[in-house]
PDB file of C-alpha atoms and ligand atoms in Angstrom:
ATOM      1  CA  MET A  25      -8.501  10.053  19.727  1.00  0.00           C
ATOM      2  CA  LYS A  26     -11.931  10.241  19.154  1.00  0.00           C
ATOM      3  CA  ILE A  27     -13.292   6.439  17.122  1.00  0.00           C
ATOM      4  CA  ILE A  28     -16.458   7.553  14.943  1.00  0.00           C
ATOM      5  CA  ARG A  29     -18.207   4.746  13.281  1.00  0.00           C
ATOM      6  CA  ARG A  30     -20.731   7.615  11.611  1.00  0.00           C
ATOM      7  CA  LYS A  31     -20.088  10.087   8.354  1.00  0.00           C
ATOM      8  CA  SER A  32     -22.713  11.708   9.931  1.00  0.00           C
ATOM      9  CA  ASP A  33     -20.300  11.646  12.764  1.00  0.00           C
ATOM     10  CA  LEU A  34     -17.296  12.663  11.278  1.00  0.00           C
ATOM     11  CA  ARG A  35     -18.042  14.720   8.642  1.00  0.00           C
ATOM     12  CA  ILE A  36     -19.753  17.188  11.597  1.00  0.00           C
ATOM     13  CA  LEU A  37     -16.172  17.291  13.090  1.00  0.00           C
ATOM     14  CA  THR A  38     -14.354  17.389   9.311  1.00  0.00           C
ATOM     15  CA  ARG A  39     -16.658  20.825   8.528  1.00  0.00           C
ATOM     16  CA  ASN A  40     -15.872  22.596  11.570  1.00  0.00           C
ATOM     17  CA  TRP A  41     -11.642  21.720  11.104  1.00  0.00           C
ATOM     18  CA  HIS A  42     -12.270  23.011   7.781  1.00  0.00           C
ATOM     19  CA  ARG A  43     -14.025  25.807   8.827  1.00  0.00           C
ATOM     20  CA  ALA A  44     -11.413  26.826  10.928  1.00  0.00           C
ATOM     21  CA  GLY A  45      -8.789  27.146   8.721  1.00  0.00           C
ATOM     22  CA  LYS A  46      -7.335  23.247   9.071  1.00  0.00           C
ATOM     23  CA  SER A  47      -6.269  20.855   7.298  1.00  0.00           C
ATOM     24  CA  ILE A  48      -7.264  17.287   7.162  1.00  0.00           C
ATOM     25  CA  GLY A  49      -4.922  14.210   6.180  1.00  0.00           C
ATOM     26  CA  VAL A  50      -6.278  10.473   5.838  1.00  0.00           C
ATOM     27  CA  VAL A  51      -3.984   6.893   6.044  1.00  0.00           C
ATOM     28  CA  PRO A  52      -6.449   4.140   4.863  1.00  0.00           C
ATOM     29  CA  THR A  53      -5.495   0.808   6.413  1.00  0.00           C
ATOM     30  CA  MET A  54      -7.607  -2.598   6.835  1.00  0.00           C
ATOM     31  CA  GLY A  55      -5.839  -2.197  10.641  1.00  0.00           C
ATOM     32  CA  ALA A  56      -3.517  -4.869  12.265  1.00  0.00           C
ATOM     33  CA  LEU A  57      -1.371  -2.017  12.442  1.00  0.00           C
ATOM     34  CA  HIS A  58       2.764  -2.666  12.540  1.00  0.00           C
ATOM     35  CA  ALA A  59       5.763   0.057  11.504  1.00  0.00           C
ATOM     36  CA  GLY A  60       4.717   0.517   8.578  1.00  0.00           C
ATOM     37  CA  HIS A  61       0.990   2.004   8.866  1.00  0.00           C
ATOM     38  CA  LEU A  62       2.517   4.332  12.301  1.00  0.00           C
ATOM     39  CA  SER A  63       5.183   5.944   9.517  1.00  0.00           C
ATOM     40  CA  LEU A  64       1.987   7.085   7.810  1.00  0.00           C
ATOM     41  CA  VAL A  65       0.476   8.786   9.694  1.00  0.00           C
ATOM     42  CA  GLU A  66       3.344  10.409  10.601  1.00  0.00           C
ATOM     43  CA  ALA A  67       4.024  11.157   6.897  1.00  0.00           C
ATOM     44  CA  ALA A  68       0.558  12.503   7.707  1.00  0.00           C
ATOM     45  CA  HIS A  69       1.169  14.765  10.597  1.00  0.00           C
ATOM     46  CA  SER A  70       4.516  16.814   8.610  1.00  0.00           C
ATOM     47  CA  ARG A  71       1.876  17.840   5.850  1.00  0.00           C
ATOM     48  CA  ALA A  72      -1.595  18.246   7.957  1.00  0.00           C
ATOM     49  CA  ASP A  73      -3.281  19.934  10.772  1.00  0.00           C
ATOM     50  CA  ARG A  74      -5.312  16.680  11.867  1.00  0.00           C
ATOM     51  CA  VAL A  75      -4.667  13.279  10.658  1.00  0.00           C
ATOM     52  CA  ILE A  76      -7.209  10.336  11.097  1.00  0.00           C
ATOM     53  CA  VAL A  77      -6.835   7.092  10.619  1.00  0.00           C
ATOM     54  CA  THR A  78      -9.421   4.201   8.797  1.00  0.00           C
ATOM     55  CA  LEU A  79      -9.956   1.347   9.474  1.00  0.00           C
ATOM     56  CA  PHE A  80     -12.025  -1.575   7.305  1.00  0.00           C
ATOM     57  CA  VAL A  81     -11.501  -4.569   6.142  1.00  0.00           C
ATOM     58  CA  ASN A  82     -12.691  -4.508   2.140  1.00  0.00           C
ATOM     59  CA  PRO A  83     -14.809  -7.384   1.541  1.00  0.00           C
ATOM     60  CA  ARG A  84     -14.547  -6.066  -1.727  1.00  0.00           C
ATOM     61  CA  GLN A  85     -11.267  -6.543  -2.501  1.00  0.00           C
ATOM     62  CA  PHE A  86     -10.220 -10.388  -1.357  1.00  0.00           C
ATOM     63  CA  ASN A  87     -10.775 -12.925  -3.892  1.00  0.00           C
ATOM     64  CA  LYS A  88     -11.209 -15.472  -1.953  1.00  0.00           C
ATOM     65  CA  ALA A  89     -13.414 -15.553   1.134  1.00  0.00           C
ATOM     66  CA  GLU A  90     -11.553 -17.543   2.930  1.00  0.00           C
ATOM     67  CA  ASP A  91      -9.194 -15.287   3.328  1.00  0.00           C
ATOM     68  CA  LEU A  92     -10.970 -11.983   4.015  1.00  0.00           C
ATOM     69  CA  LYS A  93     -12.779 -14.471   6.655  1.00  0.00           C
ATOM     70  CA  LYS A  94      -8.103 -15.150   8.302  1.00  0.00           C
ATOM     71  CA  TYR A  95      -7.616 -11.977   7.885  1.00  0.00           C
ATOM     72  CA  PRO A  96      -6.464 -10.475  11.382  1.00  0.00           C
ATOM     73  CA  ARG A  97      -8.805  -8.149  13.540  1.00  0.00           C
ATOM     74  CA  THR A  98      -7.074  -5.924  15.950  1.00  0.00           C
ATOM     75  CA  GLU A  99      -8.677  -2.755  16.822  1.00  0.00           C
ATOM     76  CA  GLU A 100      -8.353  -2.497  20.667  1.00  0.00           C
ATOM     77  CA  SER A 101      -4.718  -2.353  19.824  1.00  0.00           C
ATOM     78  CA  ASP A 102      -4.992  -0.992  16.590  1.00  0.00           C
ATOM     79  CA  ALA A 103      -6.833   1.893  18.605  1.00  0.00           C
ATOM     80  CA  GLN A 104      -3.300   2.053  21.189  1.00  0.00           C
ATOM     81  CA  LYS A 105      -1.144   2.387  18.854  1.00  0.00           C
ATOM     82  CA  LEU A 106      -1.837   5.219  17.351  1.00  0.00           C
ATOM     83  CA  VAL A 107      -2.876   6.546  20.302  1.00  0.00           C
ATOM     84  CA  PRO A 108       0.614   8.170  21.476  1.00  0.00           C
ATOM     85  CA  LEU A 109       0.631   9.371  17.706  1.00  0.00           C
ATOM     86  CA  GLY A 110      -1.301  11.499  18.235  1.00  0.00           C
ATOM     87  CA  VAL A 111      -3.952  10.861  15.819  1.00  0.00           C
ATOM     88  CA  ASP A 112      -7.102  12.221  16.046  1.00  0.00           C
ATOM     89  CA  VAL A 113      -9.524   9.902  14.760  1.00  0.00           C
ATOM     90  CA  LEU A 114      -9.760   6.750  14.437  1.00  0.00           C
ATOM     91  CA  TYR A 115     -13.080   6.487  11.220  1.00  0.00           C
ATOM     92  CA  VAL A 116     -14.320   2.570  11.969  1.00  0.00           C
ATOM     93  CA  PRO A 117     -16.804   2.949   9.498  1.00  0.00           C
ATOM     94  CA  LYS A 118     -19.931  -0.275  10.242  1.00  0.00           C
ATOM     95  CA  PRO A 119     -20.672  -1.743   6.743  1.00  0.00           C
ATOM     96  CA  GLU A 120     -23.655  -0.448   5.828  1.00  0.00           C
ATOM     97  CA  GLU A 121     -21.734   3.677   5.927  1.00  0.00           C
ATOM     98  CA  ILE A 122     -19.854   1.872   3.103  1.00  0.00           C
ATOM     99  CA  TYR A 123     -22.103  -0.253   0.787  1.00  0.00           C
ATOM    100  CA  PRO A 124     -25.373   1.283   1.735  1.00  0.00           C
ATOM    101  CA  ASP A 125     -28.579  -0.957   0.014  1.00  0.00           C
ATOM    102  CA  GLY A 126     -28.969  -1.547  -3.662  1.00  0.00           C
ATOM    103  CA  PHE A 127     -24.940  -0.524  -3.250  1.00  0.00           C
ATOM    104  CA  ALA A 128     -24.824  -0.242  -7.280  1.00  0.00           C
ATOM    105  CA  THR A 129     -21.588   1.332  -8.035  1.00  0.00           C
ATOM    106  CA  THR A 130     -17.942   0.459  -9.168  1.00  0.00           C
ATOM    107  CA  VAL A 131     -15.197   2.686  -9.317  1.00  0.00           C
ATOM    108  CA  SER A 132     -13.008   0.849 -12.295  1.00  0.00           C
ATOM    109  CA  VAL A 133      -9.620   1.744 -12.883  1.00  0.00           C
ATOM    110  CA  SER A 134      -7.845   1.547 -16.197  1.00  0.00           C
ATOM    111  CA  GLY A 135      -4.719   0.906 -17.798  1.00  0.00           C
ATOM    112  CA  VAL A 136      -1.984   0.707 -14.176  1.00  0.00           C
ATOM    113  CA  SER A 137      -4.670  -1.667 -12.932  1.00  0.00           C
ATOM    114  CA  ALA A 138      -3.956  -4.341 -15.683  1.00  0.00           C
ATOM    115  CA  GLY A 139      -1.702  -6.847 -15.194  1.00  0.00           C
ATOM    116  CA  LEU A 140       0.921  -7.781 -11.914  1.00  0.00           C
ATOM    117  CA  CYS A 141      -2.307  -8.473  -8.914  1.00  0.00           C
ATOM    118  CA  GLY A 142      -4.393  -7.059 -11.608  1.00  0.00           C
ATOM    119  CA  ALA A 143      -3.980  -9.862 -13.691  1.00  0.00           C
ATOM    120  CA  THR A 144      -3.944 -12.772 -10.543  1.00  0.00           C
ATOM    121  CA  ARG A 145      -6.031 -10.814  -8.151  1.00  0.00           C
ATOM    122  CA  PRO A 146      -9.498  -9.908 -10.783  1.00  0.00           C
ATOM    123  CA  GLY A 147     -11.501  -7.386  -9.550  1.00  0.00           C
ATOM    124  CA  HIS A 148      -9.353  -6.925  -6.630  1.00  0.00           C
ATOM    125  CA  PHE A 149      -8.430  -3.379  -8.151  1.00  0.00           C
ATOM    126  CA  ASP A 150     -12.003  -2.420  -8.270  1.00  0.00           C
ATOM    127  CA  GLY A 151     -12.479  -3.077  -4.662  1.00  0.00           C
ATOM    128  CA  VAL A 152      -9.563  -0.641  -3.432  1.00  0.00           C
ATOM    129  CA  ALA A 153     -10.265   1.549  -5.783  1.00  0.00           C
ATOM    130  CA  THR A 154     -14.387   1.805  -5.302  1.00  0.00           C
ATOM    131  CA  VAL A 155     -13.427   1.785  -0.911  1.00  0.00           C
ATOM    132  CA  VAL A 156     -10.434   4.097  -1.705  1.00  0.00           C
ATOM    133  CA  THR A 157     -12.643   7.203  -2.757  1.00  0.00           C
ATOM    134  CA  LYS A 158     -15.586   6.537  -0.266  1.00  0.00           C
ATOM    135  CA  LEU A 159     -12.101   7.102   2.518  1.00  0.00           C
ATOM    136  CA  LEU A 160     -11.711   9.787   0.861  1.00  0.00           C
ATOM    137  CA  LEU A 161     -14.994  11.583  -0.073  1.00  0.00           C
ATOM    138  CA  GLN A 162     -16.533   9.921   3.245  1.00  0.00           C
ATOM    139  CA  THR A 163     -12.922  12.302   5.222  1.00  0.00           C
ATOM    140  CA  ASP A 164     -12.839  15.150   3.422  1.00  0.00           C
ATOM    141  CA  ALA A 165      -9.830  13.966   2.939  1.00  0.00           C
ATOM    142  CA  ASP A 166      -6.888  17.291   1.457  1.00  0.00           C
ATOM    143  CA  CYS A 167      -4.105  14.541   1.035  1.00  0.00           C
ATOM    144  CA  ALA A 168      -4.288  11.237   2.097  1.00  0.00           C
ATOM    145  CA  PHE A 169      -0.575   7.911   2.601  1.00  0.00           C
ATOM    146  CA  PHE A 170      -0.218   5.343   0.958  1.00  0.00           C
ATOM    147  CA  GLY A 171       3.013   2.911   0.942  1.00  0.00           C
ATOM    148  CA  GLU A 172       5.136   2.423  -1.868  1.00  0.00           C
ATOM    149  CA  LYS A 173       5.080  -1.052  -0.515  1.00  0.00           C
ATOM    150  CA  ASP A 174       1.793  -1.588  -2.980  1.00  0.00           C
ATOM    151  CA  TYR A 175       3.023   0.191  -5.587  1.00  0.00           C
ATOM    152  CA  GLN A 176       0.524  -0.871  -8.214  1.00  0.00           C
ATOM    153  CA  GLN A 177      -3.049   0.055  -5.135  1.00  0.00           C
ATOM    154  CA  LEU A 178      -0.634   3.227  -5.250  1.00  0.00           C
ATOM    155  CA  GLN A 179      -0.672   3.779  -8.466  1.00  0.00           C
ATOM    156  CA  VAL A 180      -4.535   3.204  -9.330  1.00  0.00           C
ATOM    157  CA  ILE A 181      -5.622   5.763  -6.092  1.00  0.00           C
ATOM    158  CA  LYS A 182      -3.396   8.801  -7.886  1.00  0.00           C
ATOM    159  CA  ARG A 183      -5.181   8.085 -11.099  1.00  0.00           C
ATOM    160  CA  LEU A 184      -8.422   7.636  -9.531  1.00  0.00           C
ATOM    161  CA  ALA A 185      -8.252  10.781  -7.406  1.00  0.00           C
ATOM    162  CA  ILE A 186      -6.522  12.980 -10.507  1.00  0.00           C
ATOM    163  CA  ASP A 187      -9.203  11.290 -13.279  1.00  0.00           C
ATOM    164  CA  LEU A 188     -12.247  12.152 -10.555  1.00  0.00           C
ATOM    165  CA  ASP A 189     -11.289  15.415  -9.582  1.00  0.00           C
ATOM    166  CA  LEU A 190     -10.936  14.899  -6.390  1.00  0.00           C
ATOM    167  CA  LYS A 191      -8.810  17.683  -4.517  1.00  0.00           C
ATOM    168  CA  VAL A 192      -6.998  15.294  -2.006  1.00  0.00           C
ATOM    169  CA  GLU A 193      -3.346  14.845  -2.765  1.00  0.00           C
ATOM    170  CA  ILE A 194      -2.042  10.795  -2.900  1.00  0.00           C
ATOM    171  CA  VAL A 195       1.306  10.623  -0.997  1.00  0.00           C
ATOM    172  CA  GLY A 196       3.843   7.594  -1.464  1.00  0.00           C
ATOM    173  CA  CYS A 197       5.053   6.887   1.331  1.00  0.00           C
ATOM    174  CA  PRO A 198       8.643   5.205   1.362  1.00  0.00           C
ATOM    175  CA  THR A 199       8.068   0.903   2.337  1.00  0.00           C
ATOM    176  CA  ILE A 200       9.537   0.599   5.764  1.00  0.00           C
ATOM    177  CA  ARG A 201      10.994  -3.035   6.458  1.00  0.00           C
ATOM    178  CA  GLU A 202      12.497  -5.827   9.023  1.00  0.00           C
ATOM    179  CA  ALA A 203      15.659  -5.179   9.997  1.00  0.00           C
ATOM    180  CA  ASP A 204      17.590  -8.038   7.578  1.00  0.00           C
ATOM    181  CA  GLY A 205      14.836  -5.760   4.587  1.00  0.00           C
ATOM    182  CA  LEU A 206      11.663  -8.261   4.202  1.00  0.00           C
ATOM    183  CA  ALA A 207       8.580  -5.885   3.760  1.00  0.00           C
ATOM    184  CA  MET A 208       6.738  -4.943   6.862  1.00  0.00           C
ATOM    185  CA  SER A 209       3.506  -6.887   6.591  1.00  0.00           C
ATOM    186  CA  SER A 210       0.661  -8.255   7.923  1.00  0.00           C
ATOM    187  CA  ARG A 211       1.400 -11.020   6.041  1.00  0.00           C
ATOM    188  CA  ASN A 212       4.132 -11.576   7.796  1.00  0.00           C
ATOM    189  CA  LEU A 213       2.528 -12.980  11.079  1.00  0.00           C
ATOM    190  CA  ARG A 214       1.549 -15.966   8.936  1.00  0.00           C
ATOM    191  CA  LEU A 215       5.102 -16.634   7.956  1.00  0.00           C
ATOM    192  CA  ASN A 216       6.347 -19.708  10.318  1.00  0.00           C
ATOM    193  CA  SER A 217      10.058 -19.286  10.827  1.00  0.00           C
ATOM    194  CA  THR A 218      11.362 -21.816   8.590  1.00  0.00           C
ATOM    195  CA  ALA A 219       9.578 -19.614   6.077  1.00  0.00           C
ATOM    196  CA  ARG A 220      10.296 -16.062   7.615  1.00  0.00           C
ATOM    197  CA  ASP A 221      13.489 -17.352   6.876  1.00  0.00           C
ATOM    198  CA  ILE A 222      13.202 -17.313   2.977  1.00  0.00           C
ATOM    199  CA  ALA A 223      11.311 -14.257   2.877  1.00  0.00           C
ATOM    200  CA  PRO A 224      14.052 -11.632   2.610  1.00  0.00           C
ATOM    201  CA  VAL A 225      15.688 -13.484   0.359  1.00  0.00           C
ATOM    202  CA  ILE A 226      12.985 -11.504  -2.292  1.00  0.00           C
ATOM    203  CA  LYS A 227      14.250  -8.037  -1.187  1.00  0.00           C
ATOM    204  CA  LYS A 228      17.772  -9.138  -2.059  1.00  0.00           C
ATOM    205  CA  VAL A 229      17.343 -10.579  -5.037  1.00  0.00           C
ATOM    206  CA  LEU A 230      14.970  -8.103  -6.521  1.00  0.00           C
ATOM    207  CA  SER A 231      17.660  -5.274  -5.577  1.00  0.00           C
ATOM    208  CA  GLU A 232      20.270  -7.493  -7.100  1.00  0.00           C
ATOM    209  CA  ALA A 233      18.426  -7.410 -10.698  1.00  0.00           C
ATOM    210  CA  ALA A 234      17.736  -3.553 -10.031  1.00  0.00           C
ATOM    211  CA  THR A 235      21.317  -3.209  -9.691  1.00  0.00           C
ATOM    212  CA  ASP A 236      22.428  -5.806 -12.836  1.00  0.00           C
ATOM    213  CA  ILE A 237      20.084  -3.982 -14.709  1.00  0.00           C
ATOM    214  CA  GLU A 238      21.638  -0.371 -12.909  1.00  0.00           C
ATOM    215  CA  ARG A 239      24.436  -1.906 -15.064  1.00  0.00           C
ATOM    216  CA  GLY A 240      24.183  -2.207 -18.775  1.00  0.00           C
ATOM    217  CA  GLN A 241      22.929  -6.183 -17.832  1.00  0.00           C
ATOM    218  CA  SER A 242      19.314  -7.031 -20.376  1.00  0.00           C
ATOM    219  CA  VAL A 243      16.420  -7.115 -18.190  1.00  0.00           C
ATOM    220  CA  ARG A 244      15.524 -10.625 -18.977  1.00  0.00           C
ATOM    221  CA  LEU A 245      18.568 -11.940 -18.217  1.00  0.00           C
ATOM    222  CA  ALA A 246      18.325 -10.489 -15.579  1.00  0.00           C
ATOM    223  CA  VAL A 247      15.429 -11.227 -14.640  1.00  0.00           C
ATOM    224  CA  GLY A 248      15.227 -15.177 -15.280  1.00  0.00           C
ATOM    225  CA  SER A 249      18.187 -15.258 -12.142  1.00  0.00           C
ATOM    226  CA  ALA A 250      16.135 -12.998 -10.111  1.00  0.00           C
ATOM    227  CA  ARG A 251      13.148 -15.704 -10.544  1.00  0.00           C
ATOM    228  CA  ASN A 252      15.826 -19.004 -10.285  1.00  0.00           C
ATOM    229  CA  GLY A 253      17.696 -17.085  -6.991  1.00  0.00           C
ATOM    230  CA  LEU A 254      13.531 -17.012  -5.766  1.00  0.00           C
ATOM    231  CA  ILE A 255      13.154 -20.184  -6.259  1.00  0.00           C
ATOM    232  CA  GLU A 256      16.622 -21.751  -5.620  1.00  0.00           C
ATOM    233  CA  ALA A 257      15.648 -19.927  -2.229  1.00  0.00           C
ATOM    234  CA  GLY A 258      12.635 -21.821  -1.531  1.00  0.00           C
ATOM    235  CA  LEU A 259       9.970 -19.252  -3.127  1.00  0.00           C
ATOM    236  CA  ASP A 260       7.449 -21.551  -3.911  1.00  0.00           C
ATOM    237  CA  SER A 261       5.585 -20.267  -7.309  1.00  0.00           C
ATOM    238  CA  ILE A 262       5.842 -16.238  -8.265  1.00  0.00           C
ATOM    239  CA  ASP A 263       2.674 -14.902  -9.990  1.00  0.00           C
ATOM    240  CA  TYR A 264       4.986 -12.091 -12.555  1.00  0.00           C
ATOM    241  CA  LEU A 265       8.573 -10.232 -11.807  1.00  0.00           C
ATOM    242  CA  GLU A 266       8.685  -6.928 -14.023  1.00  0.00           C
ATOM    243  CA  LEU A 267      10.347  -3.867 -14.374  1.00  0.00           C
ATOM    244  CA  ARG A 268       7.389  -1.369 -15.702  1.00  0.00           C
ATOM    245  CA  ARG A 269       7.498   2.180 -15.532  1.00  0.00           C
ATOM    246  CA  ALA A 270       7.522   3.507 -12.057  1.00  0.00           C
ATOM    247  CA  SER A 271       4.688   6.965 -13.271  1.00  0.00           C
ATOM    248  CA  ASP A 272       3.172   4.682 -15.404  1.00  0.00           C
ATOM    249  CA  LEU A 273       3.649   0.593 -14.732  1.00  0.00           C
ATOM    250  CA  ALA A 274       3.575   0.177 -19.073  1.00  0.00           C
ATOM    251  CA  PRO A 275       6.000  -2.579 -19.695  1.00  0.00           C
ATOM    252  CA  LEU A 276       9.390  -2.354 -20.564  1.00  0.00           C
ATOM    253  CA  GLU A 277      11.616  -3.888 -21.849  1.00  0.00           C
ATOM    254  CA  THR A 278      15.013  -2.356 -20.832  1.00  0.00           C
ATOM    255  CA  SER A 279      16.426  -0.049 -18.716  1.00  0.00           C
ATOM    256  CA  CYS A 280      14.763   3.229 -18.741  1.00  0.00           C
ATOM    257  CA  GLU A 281      15.241   6.580 -16.642  1.00  0.00           C
ATOM    258  CA  SER A 282      12.996   5.838 -13.597  1.00  0.00           C
ATOM    259  CA  GLY A 283      11.563   1.992 -13.074  1.00  0.00           C
ATOM    260  CA  ARG A 284      10.272  -0.191 -11.111  1.00  0.00           C
ATOM    261  CA  LEU A 285      10.520  -4.461 -10.734  1.00  0.00           C
ATOM    262  CA  LEU A 286       7.322  -5.422  -8.786  1.00  0.00           C
ATOM    263  CA  VAL A 287       6.974  -9.185  -7.686  1.00  0.00           C
ATOM    264  CA  ALA A 288       4.729 -11.166  -6.651  1.00  0.00           C
ATOM    265  CA  ALA A 289       5.565 -14.838  -5.464  1.00  0.00           C
ATOM    266  CA  TRP A 290       3.942 -17.558  -2.574  1.00  0.00           C
ATOM    267  CA  LEU A 291       5.607 -18.966   0.581  1.00  0.00           C
ATOM    268  CA  GLN A 292       4.547 -21.857   2.079  1.00  0.00           C
ATOM    269  CA  GLY A 293       1.269 -20.990   1.516  1.00  0.00           C
ATOM    270  CA  VAL A 294       1.411 -16.426   1.809  1.00  0.00           C
ATOM    271  CA  ARG A 295       1.649 -14.428  -1.448  1.00  0.00           C
ATOM    272  CA  LEU A 296       3.979 -11.900  -0.778  1.00  0.00           C
ATOM    273  CA  ILE A 297       4.944  -9.102  -2.879  1.00  0.00           C
ATOM    274  CA  ASP A 298       7.513  -6.192  -2.889  1.00  0.00           C
ATOM    275  CA  ASN A 299       9.161  -3.715  -5.515  1.00  0.00           C
ATOM    276  CA  VAL A 300      12.648  -1.674  -5.797  1.00  0.00           C
ATOM    277  CA  PRO A 301      13.121   1.451  -7.646  1.00  0.00           C
ATOM    278  CA  VAL A 302      15.105   1.044 -10.565  1.00  0.00           C
ATOM    279  CA  GLY A 303      17.165   3.371 -12.739  1.00  0.00           C
ATOM    280  CA  ILE A 304      18.924   6.286 -13.682  1.00  0.00           C
ATOM    281  CA  SER A 305      16.760   7.700 -10.043  1.00  0.00           C
ATOM    282  CA  SER A 306      18.522   5.079  -8.274  1.00  0.00           C
ATOM    283  CA  LEU A 307      21.148   5.076  -9.648  1.00  0.00           C
ATOM    284  CA  SER A 308      21.465   8.551  -7.944  1.00  0.00           C
ATOM    285  CA  GLY A 309      20.601   8.072  -4.828  1.00  0.00           C
ATOM    286  CA  ALA A 310      23.201   6.055  -5.118  1.00  0.00           C
ATOM    287  CA  LYS A 311      25.726   9.049  -5.838  1.00  0.00           C
ATOM    288  CA  HIS A 312      24.656  11.225  -3.068  1.00  0.00           C
ATOM    289  CA  ARG A 313      25.026   8.546  -0.551  1.00  0.00           C
ATOM    290  CA  LEU A 314      28.204   7.485  -0.977  1.00  0.00           C
ATOM    291  CA  THR A 315      28.881  12.089  -0.956  1.00  0.00           C
ATOM    292  CA  VAL A 316      26.983  12.083   1.804  1.00  0.00           C
ATOM    293  CA  GLN A 317      30.010   9.139   3.105  1.00  0.00           C
ATOM    294  CA  SER A 318      33.898   9.807   2.135  1.00  0.00           C
ATOM    295  CA  ASN A 319      32.503  13.801   4.076  1.00  0.00           C
TER     296      ASN A 319
HETATM  297  P1  AMP B 427      -3.115  -2.074   4.418  1.00  0.00           P
HETATM  298  O1  AMP B 427      -3.542  -1.878   5.875  1.00  0.00           O
HETATM  299  O2  AMP B 427      -2.566  -2.853   4.176  1.00  0.00           O
HETATM  300  O3  AMP B 427      -4.688  -2.045   3.532  1.00  0.00           O
HETATM  301  O4  AMP B 427      -2.261  -1.320   4.309  1.00  0.00           O
HETATM  302  C1  AMP B 427      -2.395   0.660   4.319  1.00  0.00           C
HETATM  303  C2  AMP B 427      -1.852   1.103   4.431  1.00  0.00           C
HETATM  304  O5  AMP B 427      -0.229   0.662   4.567  1.00  0.00           O
HETATM  305  C3  AMP B 427      -1.024   0.302   2.374  1.00  0.00           C
HETATM  306  O6  AMP B 427      -1.085   3.004   1.834  1.00  0.00           O
HETATM  307  C4  AMP B 427       0.006   0.146   2.420  1.00  0.00           C
HETATM  308  O7  AMP B 427       0.684   0.570   1.247  1.00  0.00           O
HETATM  309  C5  AMP B 427       0.368   1.051   3.437  1.00  0.00           C
HETATM  310  N1  AMP B 427       1.903  -0.265   3.572  1.00  0.00           N
HETATM  311  C6  AMP B 427       1.961  -1.350   4.784  1.00  0.00           C
HETATM  312  N2  AMP B 427       2.373  -2.195   4.381  1.00  0.00           N
HETATM  313  C7  AMP B 427       3.479  -0.926   4.222  1.00  0.00           C
HETATM  314  C8  AMP B 427       5.476  -0.867   4.349  1.00  0.00           C
HETATM  315  N3  AMP B 427       6.256  -1.895   4.599  1.00  0.00           N
HETATM  316  N4  AMP B 427       5.435  -0.475   4.662  1.00  0.00           N
HETATM  317  C9  AMP B 427       4.974   1.401   3.894  1.00  0.00           C
HETATM  318  N5  AMP B 427       4.058   1.173   3.638  1.00  0.00           N
HETATM  319  C10 AMP B 427       3.006   0.775   4.547  1.00  0.00           C
END
């Protein structure tokens, strides 16, 4: 695996790959890699001939300087995790490769960026959209892989790829969870043992609310009892817990064919996010599982 820090060096390689008819799959990350990130690498391998993982802790998507400072930086161990997976390039751009002197351009996606994390983290999605656009262009990606764990981010990136005519296919990949259901995240490292014991309740409460809505309970009631469940279990506060349409994150008052229940909540100073599917699509998934079991 090559570690590359300059876009000019990367371009020589990607140009040769494309000339040789090889497709390029890209997995953008901020490092501190866990099994969630590695699942994206596997997905990239299954769709592309060459795989590039990018590692860039993007200052423009952090709202608080303190958060940026605290973000884990573990390039060496990240690289060690990627080598056995057969990654071709780890691209760790120097800051000036992303933000040259005089940098003055922002990619700002309206609609899907509004509300949810967009409301509680102003400017966050502008930072994400700008850096992801640049990384997709610099890597000359044919396909790029993002986790459903950050569901709103995935929708923002799908939107910008369509709107800006990027030739890349954006692929969403399922959330990878710990055995107790907690969605894997680099932030989980900041949970002390009491908080770590409480955190799995997020997935449990979301799944219960999703089932209740699918069975016909009103969205308002299901969301209300999910909120209470989180606070009773020890979460400190909830930024949002909302049902949205899965495709474009439009608010939903009632269930629809394909919805997404999304949450952001605080636990002892750590902000955790998660989401689950709601609707006919997840019901048919349950039916499928039943059929498999009965055979
Ligand atoms: P990050 O390094 O946090 O910016 O995440 C890089 C990519 O990994 C994003 O596309 C995330 O959505 C994805 N990701 C993070 N956690 C998970 C997870 N538990 N399961 C699947 N993908 C994830």
